[in-house]
Every structure is written in structure tokens, then in C-alpha cells.
Amino acid sequence: MNTVLELKHVSRSYGREPQAVHALRDLDVRLYACSFTAVVGPSGSGKSTFLQCAAGLDQPTAGTVRLAGQEISAMGERELTRLRRGRIGFVFQSFNLLPALTVQENVLLPLRLDGKRRDPARARRMLARVGLDGREDARPGELSGGQQQRVAIARALVTEPDIVFADEPTGSLDQETAAEVLGLLREAVSSHGATVVVVTHDPAVAAQADRVLRLAEGRLVADTVRAPV
Ligand code: ADP
């Protein structure tokens, strides 16, 4: 199995002793290509900090993070920005689409920011994959929450990233819409070979994952791999 992401002895603390908060404590995790992983745990257990460190949005206090063999925990901000744009996809609870841009422009944004060719046919293909063909020229405000999250998923996948991080992607959606969005993330893994990590409170999301990592007080307390169905 190909390792996409490797965290070795990763700790992240805030503040100074004796008042320091240890958000992550000596975490060792390997994530493999073409897998759907859920990260669960109670509020304050370190899920967001895990995501931030794993995605190069924050630097661990100790330990190393490698993405596709490259040590991102040693990179400077410019290099990290380039890496995030080109090789990591993000999906957020609040969709984070740009309201003034069309759906198609939103999907192509990561390529534009990365100075790559913006290919409308590619955007259309991505939108068709998430069931939004024909909505290229709509603005996000004209779409439902579920549709906006579909646009965000198309945007996250458009660069064919090494890994997609989703932070509570179903948190703002009703149950039925959440299941559809979840199905799309699953399909990105099973049909298109994506590697997806979802941070979630939602047991329905965890139930769909190939692997569930449970955090408590900044430690990995359970690592469950589901048997293939
Ligand atoms: P979760 O996502 O599971 O709710 P977090 O990763 O947000 O957990 O937080 C883990 C711990 O780190 C919590 O105790 C939280 O209060 C603390 N923490 C997170 N970010 C900061 C910060 N910027 N400054 C100080 N403490 C923080």
C-alpha cells in the first residue's frame, strides 16, 4: 500500500508550561492511497489540530509530517502555499465558495491560483461528476446547501490532489443531503482513486469510512479498519 501521509511523533501544544495545552501528543499515523478515513473524537480531542498539521495549515511543535514522501513540517510558508494549492483539496462545513464567482469559476479557482490553465471542459466534467451539469453559470447563492457542497467537492478534486481533507463536510446539511454528499466523497475514493480524510462528529460519516481514527485528549486511542464489504 502506498503511503500518502505520514505523521511521526507529532505533538502540537499551545502556550507555555505549566499552562500549556497539549492539543496533539506524540501522534503516529500513516494514511494510504485510495482510502476513506474518518477522524472522530469528542470536542477538544485534537481533531482540528490534526487536520491543520496534516494539511500544512499549522506546524507541529514536535515531530514530522510527510505528504507523498515530502516533509511538509519543514517547509516555509511559500512552499506550503504552493503545495496546498496543487496537491491538497479542502472541503469545509461552510462550503467556502466565493459568492461573486460562478460555479464554474469557483471550481477552476485552485488552478487559477496555481497559475495553471483553466480548462472549462474540465470544470464541466468535474461538475457532471457531482451531479451539477448545466449549473456552470449559476452563482453559489442560487444553489442549495447540498449543491454548494457539491461545488466545493468538485473544486477540491479539480487538481487531482494527493489527498482531500474535509472538515465536518456534512455539518450544515440535513440527513438526506449529507448522505448524498458523503456518497460523492466515497465515490471519489472508489471510482477515482482519491484519498479522503474527513474530520467529523457525525456517526453516519464514520460508518461509511474504511478506517476510523479516534482521538481523545490529543492521543490516538483507537484505529479501526473496516473489513471490505
Ligand atoms: P477538536 O477539533 O477535536 O474539537 P481542537 O484540535 O480544536 O479539538 O482542540 C484541541 C485542544 O487544543 C483543545 O483543548 C483546544 O482548546 C486547544 N486549542 C486549539 N487551538 C488552540 C489555539 N489556537 N490556542 C490555544 N489552544 C488551542
Coordinates of N, CA and C and ligand atoms in Angstrom, one line a residue:
M1 N 0.8 -1.2 0.0 CA 0.0 0.0 0.0 C 0.9 1.2 0.0
N2 N 0.5 2.2 -0.8 CA 1.2 3.5 -0.9 C 0.9 4.4 0.2
T3 N 1.9 4.8 0.9 CA 1.6 5.8 2.0 C 1.5 7.2 1.4
V4 N 0.4 7.9 1.6 CA 0.3 9.2 1.1 C 0.7 10.2 2.2
L5 N 0.3 10.0 3.4 CA 0.6 10.9 4.5 C 1.1 10.2 5.7
E6 N 2.2 10.7 6.3 CA 2.8 10.1 7.4 C 3.0 11.1 8.5
L7 N 2.4 10.9 9.7 CA 2.7 11.7 10.8 C 3.6 10.9 11.8
K8 N 4.7 11.4 12.2 CA 5.6 10.7 13.1 C 5.9 11.5 14.4
H9 N 5.5 10.9 15.5 CA 5.7 11.6 16.8 C 5.2 13.0 16.8
V10 N 4.1 13.3 16.2 CA 3.6 14.7 16.1 C 3.0 15.2 17.4
S11 N 3.5 16.3 17.9 CA 2.8 16.9 19.0 C 2.6 18.4 18.6
R12 N 1.5 18.9 19.2 CA 1.2 20.3 19.0 C 0.7 20.9 20.3
S13 N 1.5 21.8 20.9 CA 1.0 22.4 22.1 C 0.8 23.9 21.9
Y14 N 0.0 24.5 22.7 CA -0.2 25.9 22.7 C 0.2 26.5 24.0
G15 N 0.8 27.6 24.0 CA 1.2 28.3 25.3 C 2.4 27.6 26.0
R16 N 2.7 28.1 27.1 CA 3.9 27.6 27.8 C 3.5 26.8 29.1
E17 N 4.4 25.9 29.4 CA 4.2 25.2 30.7 C 4.3 26.3 31.8
P18 N 3.6 26.1 32.9 CA 2.8 25.0 33.2 C 1.3 25.0 32.7
Q19 N 1.0 26.1 31.9 CA -0.3 26.3 31.4 C -0.6 25.7 30.0
A20 N 0.5 25.1 29.5 CA 0.4 24.7 28.1 C -0.8 23.7 27.8
V21 N -1.4 23.9 26.6 CA -2.5 23.0 26.2 C -1.8 22.0 25.2
H22 N -2.0 20.7 25.4 CA -1.4 19.7 24.5 C -2.5 19.2 23.6
A23 N -2.6 19.8 22.4 CA -3.7 19.5 21.5 C -3.4 18.2 20.8
L24 N -2.2 17.9 20.5 CA -1.8 16.6 20.0 C -0.6 16.1 20.7
R25 N -0.6 14.8 21.1 CA 0.5 14.2 21.9 C 1.1 13.0 21.2
D26 N 2.3 13.2 20.6 CA 3.0 12.1 20.1 C 2.2 11.1 19.2
L27 N 1.6 11.7 18.1 CA 0.8 11.0 17.2 C 1.5 10.3 16.1
D28 N 1.3 9.1 15.9 CA 1.9 8.3 14.8 C 0.7 7.8 13.9
V29 N 0.7 8.3 12.7 CA -0.4 7.9 11.8 C 0.1 7.8 10.4
R30 N -0.3 6.7 9.7 CA 0.0 6.6 8.3 C -1.3 6.5 7.5
L31 N -1.4 7.2 6.5 CA -2.6 7.1 5.6 C -2.2 6.6 4.3
Y32 N -3.0 5.6 3.7 CA -2.6 5.0 2.5 C -3.5 5.6 1.3
A33 N -2.9 5.4 0.1 CA -3.6 6.0 -1.1 C -4.9 5.2 -1.2
C34 N -5.9 6.0 -1.9 CA -7.2 5.4 -2.2 C -7.9 4.8 -1.0
S35 N -8.0 5.7 0.0 CA -8.7 5.3 1.2 C -9.6 6.4 1.7
F36 N -10.6 6.0 2.5 CA -11.5 7.0 3.1 C -11.4 6.8 4.6
T37 N -10.8 7.8 5.2 CA -10.6 7.8 6.7 C -11.4 8.8 7.4
A38 N -12.1 8.4 8.5 CA -12.8 9.4 9.3 C -12.0 9.6 10.6
V39 N -11.9 10.9 11.0 CA -11.2 11.2 12.3 C -12.3 11.7 13.2
V40 N -12.4 10.9 14.3 CA -13.5 11.2 15.3 C -13.0 11.4 16.7
G41 N -13.8 11.9 17.6 CA -13.4 12.1 19.0 C -14.2 13.3 19.5
P42 N -14.3 13.4 20.8 CA -15.1 14.4 21.4 C -14.5 15.8 21.1
S43 N -15.3 16.8 21.4 CA -14.9 18.2 21.2 C -13.6 18.4 22.0
G44 N -12.6 19.1 21.4 CA -11.4 19.4 22.2 C -10.4 18.2 22.1
S45 N -10.7 17.1 21.4 CA -9.8 16.0 21.4 C -8.6 16.1 20.5
G46 N -8.6 17.2 19.6 CA -7.5 17.4 18.8 C -7.7 17.2 17.3
K47 N -9.0 17.0 16.9 CA -9.3 16.7 15.5 C -8.9 17.8 14.6
S48 N -9.3 19.0 14.9 CA -9.0 20.2 14.0 C -7.5 20.4 14.0
T49 N -6.8 20.2 15.1 CA -5.4 20.4 15.1 C -4.7 19.3 14.3
F50 N -5.2 18.1 14.3 CA -4.7 17.1 13.5 C -4.8 17.5 12.0
L51 N -6.0 17.9 11.6 CA -6.2 18.3 10.2 C -5.3 19.4 9.8
Q52 N -5.2 20.4 10.7 CA -4.3 21.6 10.4 C -2.9 21.2 10.2
C53 N -2.4 20.3 11.1 CA -1.0 19.9 10.9 C -0.8 19.0 9.7
A54 N -1.8 18.1 9.5 CA -1.6 17.1 8.4 C -1.7 17.8 7.0
A55 N -2.5 18.9 7.0 CA -2.7 19.6 5.7 C -1.7 20.8 5.5
G56 N -0.8 20.9 6.4 CA 0.2 22.0 6.3 C -0.4 23.4 6.5
L57 N -1.4 23.5 7.3 CA -2.0 24.8 7.7 C -1.4 25.3 9.0
D58 N -0.8 24.3 9.7 CA -0.2 24.6 11.0 C 1.0 23.7 11.1
Q59 N 2.0 24.1 11.9 CA 3.2 23.3 12.1 C 3.2 22.7 13.4
P60 N 3.5 21.4 13.5 CA 3.6 20.7 14.8 C 4.7 21.3 15.7
T61 N 4.6 21.2 17.0 CA 5.6 21.7 17.9 C 6.8 20.7 17.8
A62 N 6.5 19.4 17.6 CA 7.5 18.4 17.5 C 7.0 17.3 16.6
G63 N 7.9 16.6 16.0 CA 7.6 15.5 15.1 C 7.6 15.9 13.6
T64 N 7.3 15.0 12.7 CA 7.3 15.3 11.3 C 6.1 14.9 10.6
V65 N 5.7 15.6 9.5 CA 4.6 15.3 8.7 C 5.1 15.2 7.3
R66 N 4.9 14.1 6.6 CA 5.3 13.9 5.2 C 4.1 13.7 4.3
L67 N 4.0 14.4 3.3 CA 3.0 14.2 2.3 C 3.6 13.7 1.0
A68 N 3.2 12.5 0.5 CA 3.8 11.9 -0.6 C 5.4 11.9 -0.5
G69 N 5.9 11.6 0.6 CA 7.3 11.5 0.8 C 8.0 12.8 1.1
Q70 N 7.3 13.9 1.0 CA 8.0 15.2 1.2 C 7.7 15.7 2.6
E71 N 8.7 16.2 3.3 CA 8.5 16.6 4.7 C 7.9 18.0 4.7
I72 N 6.6 18.1 5.0 CA 5.9 19.4 4.9 C 6.1 20.2 6.2
S73 N 6.5 19.4 7.3 CA 6.7 20.1 8.6 C 8.0 20.9 8.6
A74 N 8.8 20.8 7.5 CA 10.0 21.6 7.5 C 9.9 22.7 6.4
M75 N 8.7 22.8 5.8 CA 8.6 23.8 4.7 C 8.3 25.2 5.2
G76 N 8.7 26.2 4.4 CA 8.4 27.6 4.7 C 7.0 27.8 4.1
E77 N 6.5 29.0 4.5 CA 5.1 29.3 4.1 C 4.8 29.4 2.6
R78 N 5.8 29.9 1.8 CA 5.6 30.0 0.4 C 5.5 28.6 -0.2
E79 N 6.4 27.7 0.2 CA 6.4 26.4 -0.3 C 5.1 25.6 0.1
L80 N 4.7 25.9 1.3 CA 3.5 25.2 1.8 C 2.3 25.7 1.0
T81 N 2.2 27.0 0.7 CA 1.1 27.5 0.0 C 1.0 26.8 -1.4
R82 N 2.1 26.7 -2.0 CA 2.2 26.1 -3.3 C 1.7 24.6 -3.2
L83 N 2.2 23.9 -2.2 CA 1.9 22.5 -2.0 C 0.4 22.4 -1.8
R84 N -0.2 23.2 -0.9 CA -1.6 23.1 -0.6 C -2.5 23.4 -1.8
R85 N -2.1 24.3 -2.6 CA -2.9 24.6 -3.8 C -2.9 23.5 -4.8
G86 N -1.7 22.9 -5.0 CA -1.6 21.9 -6.1 C -1.9 20.5 -5.6
R87 N -1.6 20.2 -4.4 CA -1.6 18.8 -4.0 C -2.6 18.4 -2.9
I88 N -3.3 19.4 -2.4 CA -4.3 19.1 -1.3 C -5.6 19.7 -1.7
G89 N -6.7 19.0 -1.5 CA -8.0 19.5 -1.7 C -8.7 19.8 -0.3
F90 N -9.5 20.8 -0.2 CA -10.1 21.1 1.1 C -11.7 21.2 0.8
V91 N -12.4 20.6 1.8 CA -13.9 20.8 1.8 C -14.2 21.2 3.3
F92 N -15.0 22.3 3.4 CA -15.3 22.8 4.7 C -16.8 22.7 5.0
Q93 N -17.1 22.8 6.3 CA -18.5 22.7 6.7 C -19.3 23.8 6.1
S94 N -18.7 25.0 6.0 CA -19.4 26.2 5.5 C -19.2 26.4 4.0
F95 N -18.8 25.4 3.3 CA -18.6 25.4 1.8 C -17.4 26.3 1.3
N96 N -17.4 27.6 1.9 CA -16.3 28.5 1.5 C -16.2 28.7 0.0
L97 N -17.3 28.9 -0.7 CA -17.3 29.3 -2.1 C -17.2 30.8 -2.2
L98 N -16.7 31.3 -3.3 CA -16.7 32.8 -3.5 C -18.0 33.2 -4.1
P99 N -18.8 34.0 -3.4 CA -20.1 34.3 -3.9 C -20.2 35.1 -5.2
A100 N -19.1 35.9 -5.5 CA -19.2 36.7 -6.7 C -18.8 35.9 -8.0
L101 N -18.2 34.7 -7.8 CA -17.8 33.9 -8.9 C -18.9 32.9 -9.3
T102 N -18.9 32.5 -10.6 CA -19.9 31.5 -11.0 C -19.4 30.2 -10.4
V103 N -20.3 29.2 -10.5 CA -19.9 27.8 -10.1 C -18.7 27.3 -10.8
Q104 N -18.7 27.5 -12.1 CA -17.5 27.1 -12.9 C -16.2 27.8 -12.5
E105 N -16.3 29.1 -12.2 CA -15.1 29.8 -11.8 C -14.6 29.4 -10.4
N106 N -15.6 29.0 -9.6 CA -15.2 28.5 -8.2 C -14.5 27.2 -8.4
V107 N -15.0 26.3 -9.3 CA -14.3 25.0 -9.4 C -12.9 25.2 -10.0
L108 N -12.7 26.2 -10.9 CA -11.4 26.4 -11.5 C -10.5 27.2 -10.7
L109 N -11.0 27.7 -9.6 CA -10.1 28.6 -8.8 C -8.8 28.0 -8.3
P110 N -8.7 26.8 -7.9 CA -7.4 26.3 -7.5 C -6.4 26.3 -8.6
L111 N -6.9 26.0 -9.8 CA -6.0 26.0 -11.0 C -5.5 27.4 -11.3
R112 N -6.5 28.4 -11.2 CA -6.2 29.8 -11.4 C -5.1 30.3 -10.4
L113 N -5.3 29.9 -9.1 CA -4.4 30.4 -8.1 C -3.0 29.8 -8.3
D114 N -3.0 28.6 -8.9 CA -1.7 27.9 -9.1 C -1.1 28.2 -10.5
G115 N -1.7 29.2 -11.2 CA -1.1 29.6 -12.5 C -1.3 28.6 -13.6
K116 N -2.2 27.6 -13.4 CA -2.4 26.6 -14.4 C -3.5 27.0 -15.4
R117 N -3.6 26.3 -16.5 CA -4.6 26.6 -17.5 C -6.0 26.3 -16.9
R118 N -6.9 27.2 -17.1 CA -8.2 27.0 -16.6 C -9.1 26.4 -17.8
D119 N -9.4 25.2 -17.7 CA -10.0 24.5 -18.8 C -11.5 24.3 -18.5
P120 N -12.4 25.0 -19.2 CA -13.8 25.0 -18.8 C -14.3 23.5 -19.0
A121 N -13.8 22.8 -20.0 CA -14.3 21.4 -20.2 C -14.0 20.6 -18.9
R122 N -12.9 20.9 -18.3 CA -12.5 20.1 -17.1 C -13.5 20.5 -16.0
A123 N -13.8 21.7 -15.9 CA -14.8 22.2 -14.8 C -16.1 21.5 -15.1
R124 N -16.5 21.4 -16.3 CA -17.8 20.8 -16.7 C -17.8 19.3 -16.3
R125 N -16.7 18.7 -16.6 CA -16.5 17.2 -16.2 C -16.7 17.0 -14.7
M126 N -16.0 17.9 -14.0 CA -16.0 17.8 -12.5 C -17.4 18.0 -12.0
L127 N -18.1 19.0 -12.6 CA -19.5 19.3 -12.1 C -20.4 18.2 -12.5
A128 N -20.2 17.6 -13.7 CA -21.1 16.4 -14.0 C -20.9 15.3 -13.0
R129 N -19.6 15.1 -12.6 CA -19.3 14.0 -11.6 C -20.1 14.2 -10.4
V130 N -20.3 15.5 -9.9 CA -21.1 15.7 -8.7 C -22.5 16.0 -8.9
G131 N -23.0 15.8 -10.2 CA -24.4 15.9 -10.5 C -24.9 17.3 -10.7
L132 N -24.0 18.2 -11.1 CA -24.4 19.6 -11.3 C -24.1 20.1 -12.7
D133 N -24.2 19.2 -13.7 CA -24.1 19.6 -15.1 C -25.2 20.6 -15.4
G134 N -24.8 21.6 -16.2 CA -25.8 22.7 -16.5 C -25.9 23.8 -15.6
R135 N -25.2 23.7 -14.4 CA -25.3 24.8 -13.4 C -24.0 25.6 -13.4
E136 N -23.2 25.5 -14.5 CA -21.9 26.1 -14.5 C -21.9 27.7 -14.3
D137 N -23.0 28.3 -14.8 CA -23.0 29.8 -14.8 C -23.8 30.3 -13.6
A138 N -24.3 29.4 -12.7 CA -25.1 29.9 -11.5 C -24.1 30.5 -10.5
R139 N -24.6 31.3 -9.7 CA -23.7 31.8 -8.5 C -24.1 30.9 -7.3
P140 N -23.1 30.8 -6.4 CA -23.4 29.9 -5.2 C -24.7 30.3 -4.5
G141 N -25.0 31.6 -4.4 CA -26.2 32.0 -3.7 C -27.5 31.4 -4.3
E142 N -27.4 31.0 -5.5 CA -28.6 30.5 -6.2 C -28.8 29.0 -5.9
L143 N -27.8 28.4 -5.2 CA -27.8 26.9 -5.0 C -28.2 26.6 -3.6
S144 N -28.7 25.4 -3.4 CA -29.0 24.9 -2.0 C -27.6 24.5 -1.3
G145 N -27.7 24.3 0.0 CA -26.5 24.0 0.7 C -25.8 22.7 0.2
G146 N -26.7 21.7 -0.1 CA -26.1 20.4 -0.7 C -25.4 20.7 -2.0
Q147 N -26.0 21.5 -2.8 CA -25.4 21.8 -4.1 C -24.1 22.6 -4.0
Q148 N -24.1 23.5 -3.0 CA -22.9 24.3 -2.8 C -21.8 23.3 -2.3
Q149 N -22.1 22.4 -1.5 CA -21.1 21.4 -1.0 C -20.6 20.6 -2.2
R150 N -21.5 20.3 -3.2 CA -21.1 19.5 -4.3 C -20.0 20.3 -5.1
V151 N -20.3 21.6 -5.3 CA -19.4 22.5 -6.0 C -18.0 22.5 -5.2
A152 N -18.1 22.5 -3.9 CA -16.8 22.5 -3.1 C -16.1 21.2 -3.3
I153 N -16.8 20.1 -3.5 CA -16.1 18.8 -3.7 C -15.5 18.8 -5.1
A154 N -16.2 19.3 -6.1 CA -15.6 19.4 -7.5 C -14.4 20.3 -7.4
R155 N -14.4 21.4 -6.7 CA -13.3 22.3 -6.6 C -12.1 21.6 -5.9
A156 N -12.4 20.8 -4.8 CA -11.4 20.1 -4.1 C -10.7 19.0 -5.0
L157 N -11.4 18.5 -5.9 CA -10.9 17.4 -6.7 C -10.3 17.8 -8.1
V158 N -10.5 19.1 -8.4 CA -10.1 19.5 -9.8 C -8.6 19.4 -10.1
T159 N -7.8 19.6 -9.0 CA -6.4 19.5 -9.3 C -5.8 18.1 -9.2
E160 N -6.7 17.1 -9.0 CA -6.3 15.7 -8.7 C -5.3 15.7 -7.6
P161 N -5.7 16.1 -6.4 CA -4.8 16.2 -5.3 C -4.3 14.9 -4.8
D162 N -3.2 14.9 -4.1 CA -2.8 13.6 -3.4 C -3.8 13.2 -2.3
I163 N -4.4 14.3 -1.7 CA -5.3 14.0 -0.6 C -6.3 15.1 -0.4
V164 N -7.5 14.7 0.0 CA -8.6 15.7 0.3 C -8.9 15.7 1.7
F165 N -8.9 16.8 2.4 CA -9.3 17.0 3.8 C -10.6 17.6 3.8
A166 N -11.5 17.0 4.5 CA -12.9 17.5 4.7 C -13.2 17.7 6.2
D167 N -13.5 19.0 6.5 CA -13.7 19.3 7.9 C -15.2 19.4 8.2
E168 N -15.8 18.4 8.8 CA -17.3 18.4 9.1 C -18.1 18.7 7.8
P169 N -17.8 18.0 6.7 CA -18.4 18.4 5.4 C -20.0 18.3 5.4
T170 N -20.5 17.5 6.3 CA -22.0 17.3 6.4 C -22.6 18.1 7.5
G171 N -21.8 18.9 8.2 CA -22.3 19.6 9.4 C -23.4 20.5 9.2
S172 N -23.5 21.1 8.0 CA -24.5 22.1 7.8 C -25.7 21.6 6.9
L173 N -25.7 20.2 6.7 CA -26.7 19.7 5.8 C -27.7 18.8 6.5
D174 N -28.9 18.7 6.0 CA -29.9 17.7 6.5 C -29.4 16.3 6.2
Q175 N -30.0 15.3 6.9 CA -29.5 14.0 6.8 C -29.4 13.4 5.4
E176 N -30.5 13.7 4.6 CA -30.5 13.1 3.2 C -29.5 13.7 2.4
T177 N -29.3 15.1 2.4 CA -28.3 15.8 1.6 C -26.9 15.3 2.1
A178 N -26.8 15.2 3.4 CA -25.5 14.7 4.0 C -25.1 13.4 3.4
A179 N -26.1 12.5 3.3 CA -25.8 11.2 2.7 C -25.4 11.3 1.3
E180 N -26.0 12.2 0.5 CA -25.6 12.3 -0.9 C -24.2 12.9 -1.0
V181 N -23.8 13.8 -0.2 CA -22.5 14.4 -0.2 C -21.4 13.4 0.2
L182 N -21.8 12.6 1.2 CA -20.9 11.6 1.6 C -20.7 10.5 0.5
G183 N -21.8 10.2 -0.2 CA -21.7 9.3 -1.3 C -20.7 9.8 -2.4
L184 N -20.7 11.1 -2.6 CA -19.8 11.6 -3.6 C -18.3 11.5 -3.1
L185 N -18.1 11.8 -1.9 CA -16.7 11.6 -1.4 C -16.3 10.2 -1.4
R186 N -17.2 9.3 -1.1 CA -16.9 7.8 -1.2 C -16.5 7.4 -2.6
E187 N -17.4 8.0 -3.5 CA -17.2 7.6 -4.9 C -15.8 8.2 -5.5
A188 N -15.4 9.3 -5.0 CA -14.1 9.9 -5.4 C -13.0 8.9 -5.0
V189 N -13.2 8.2 -3.9 CA -12.2 7.2 -3.5 C -12.4 5.9 -4.3
S190 N -13.6 5.4 -4.4 CA -13.7 4.1 -5.0 C -13.6 4.1 -6.5
S191 N -14.1 5.2 -7.2 CA -14.1 5.2 -8.7 C -12.9 6.0 -9.2
H192 N -12.4 6.9 -8.4 CA -11.4 7.8 -9.0 C -10.1 7.8 -8.2
G193 N -10.0 6.9 -7.2 CA -8.7 6.7 -6.6 C -8.2 7.8 -5.6
A194 N -9.2 8.7 -5.2 CA -8.8 9.8 -4.3 C -8.5 9.2 -2.9
T195 N -7.8 10.0 -2.2 CA -7.5 9.7 -0.7 C -8.2 10.8 0.1
V196 N -9.2 10.4 0.9 CA -10.0 11.4 1.6 C -10.0 11.2 3.1
V197 N -9.8 12.3 3.8 CA -9.8 12.3 5.3 C -10.9 13.2 5.7
V198 N -11.8 12.7 6.5 CA -12.9 13.5 7.0 C -12.9 13.6 8.5
V199 N -12.9 14.9 9.0 CA -13.0 15.1 10.4 C -14.4 15.3 10.7
T200 N -15.0 14.6 11.6 CA -16.4 14.6 11.8 C -16.9 14.2 13.2
H201 N -18.1 14.8 13.5 CA -18.8 14.4 14.7 C -19.9 13.4 14.3
D202 N -20.2 13.3 13.0 CA -21.3 12.6 12.5 C -21.1 11.1 12.4
P203 N -21.8 10.3 13.2 CA -21.6 8.8 13.2 C -21.9 8.2 11.8
A204 N -22.8 8.9 11.1 CA -23.1 8.3 9.7 C -21.9 8.4 8.8
V205 N -21.1 9.5 9.0 CA -19.8 9.6 8.2 C -18.8 8.5 8.6
A206 N -18.7 8.4 9.9 CA -17.7 7.4 10.4 C -18.1 6.0 9.9
A207 N -19.4 5.7 9.9 CA -19.9 4.4 9.5 C -19.6 4.1 8.0
Q208 N -19.4 5.1 7.2 CA -19.1 4.9 5.8 C -17.6 4.8 5.5
A209 N -16.8 5.1 6.5 CA -15.3 5.2 6.3 C -14.7 3.8 6.3
D210 N -13.5 3.7 5.5 CA -12.8 2.4 5.5 C -12.0 2.2 6.8
R211 N -11.8 3.4 7.4 CA -10.9 3.4 8.6 C -11.3 4.5 9.5
V212 N -11.4 4.3 10.8 CA -11.8 5.3 11.8 C -10.7 5.5 12.8
L213 N -10.2 6.7 12.8 CA -9.2 7.1 13.8 C -9.9 7.9 14.9
R214 N -9.7 7.4 16.1 CA -10.4 8.1 17.3 C -9.3 8.8 18.1
L215 N -9.6 10.1 18.4 CA -8.7 10.8 19.2 C -9.4 11.1 20.5
A216 N -8.6 11.2 21.6 CA -9.0 11.6 22.9 C -7.8 12.3 23.6
E217 N -8.1 13.5 24.0 CA -7.0 14.3 24.7 C -5.7 14.3 23.9
G218 N -5.9 14.5 22.6 CA -4.7 14.6 21.7 C -3.9 13.3 21.4
R219 N -4.5 12.2 21.8 CA -3.9 10.9 21.5 C -4.8 10.1 20.6
L220 N -4.1 9.2 19.9 CA -4.8 8.3 19.1 C -5.2 7.1 20.0
V221 N -6.5 6.9 20.2 CA -6.9 5.9 21.2 C -7.5 4.7 20.5
A222 N -7.9 4.8 19.2 CA -8.4 3.7 18.5 C -8.2 3.9 17.0
D223 N -7.8 2.8 16.3 CA -7.6 2.8 14.9 C -8.3 1.6 14.3
T224 N -9.5 1.8 13.8 CA -10.3 0.7 13.3 C -10.4 0.6 11.8
V225 N -10.0 -0.5 11.3 CA -10.1 -0.7 9.8 C -11.3 -1.6 9.6
R226 N -12.2 -1.1 8.7 CA -13.4 -1.9 8.4 C -13.0 -3.0 7.4
A227 N -13.5 -4.2 7.6 CA -13.3 -5.2 6.7 C -14.1 -4.8 5.4
P228 N -13.5 -5.1 4.2 CA -14.2 -4.8 3.0 C -15.5 -5.6 2.9
V229 N -16.6 -4.9 2.4 CA -17.9 -5.5 2.4 C -18.0 -6.5 1.3
Ligands
ADP1 P1 -11.4 19.3 18.2 O1 -11.3 19.7 16.8 O2 -11.4 17.9 18.5 O3 -12.6 20.0 18.9 P2 -9.1 21.0 18.6 O4 -8.0 20.5 17.8 O5 -9.8 22.2 18.1 O6 -10.1 19.9 19.0 O7 -8.5 21.4 20.1 C1 -7.7 20.6 20.9 C2 -7.3 21.3 22.1 O8 -6.4 22.4 21.7 C3 -8.4 22.0 22.8 O9 -8.1 21.9 24.2 C4 -8.4 23.4 22.4 O10 -8.9 24.3 23.4 C5 -6.9 23.6 22.2 N1 -6.6 24.6 21.1 C6 -6.9 24.6 19.8 N2 -6.4 25.6 19.1 C7 -5.9 26.4 20.1 C8 -5.2 27.7 20.0 N3 -5.1 28.4 18.8 N4 -4.7 28.2 21.2 C9 -4.9 27.6 22.3 N5 -5.5 26.4 22.5 C10 -6.0 25.8 21.3

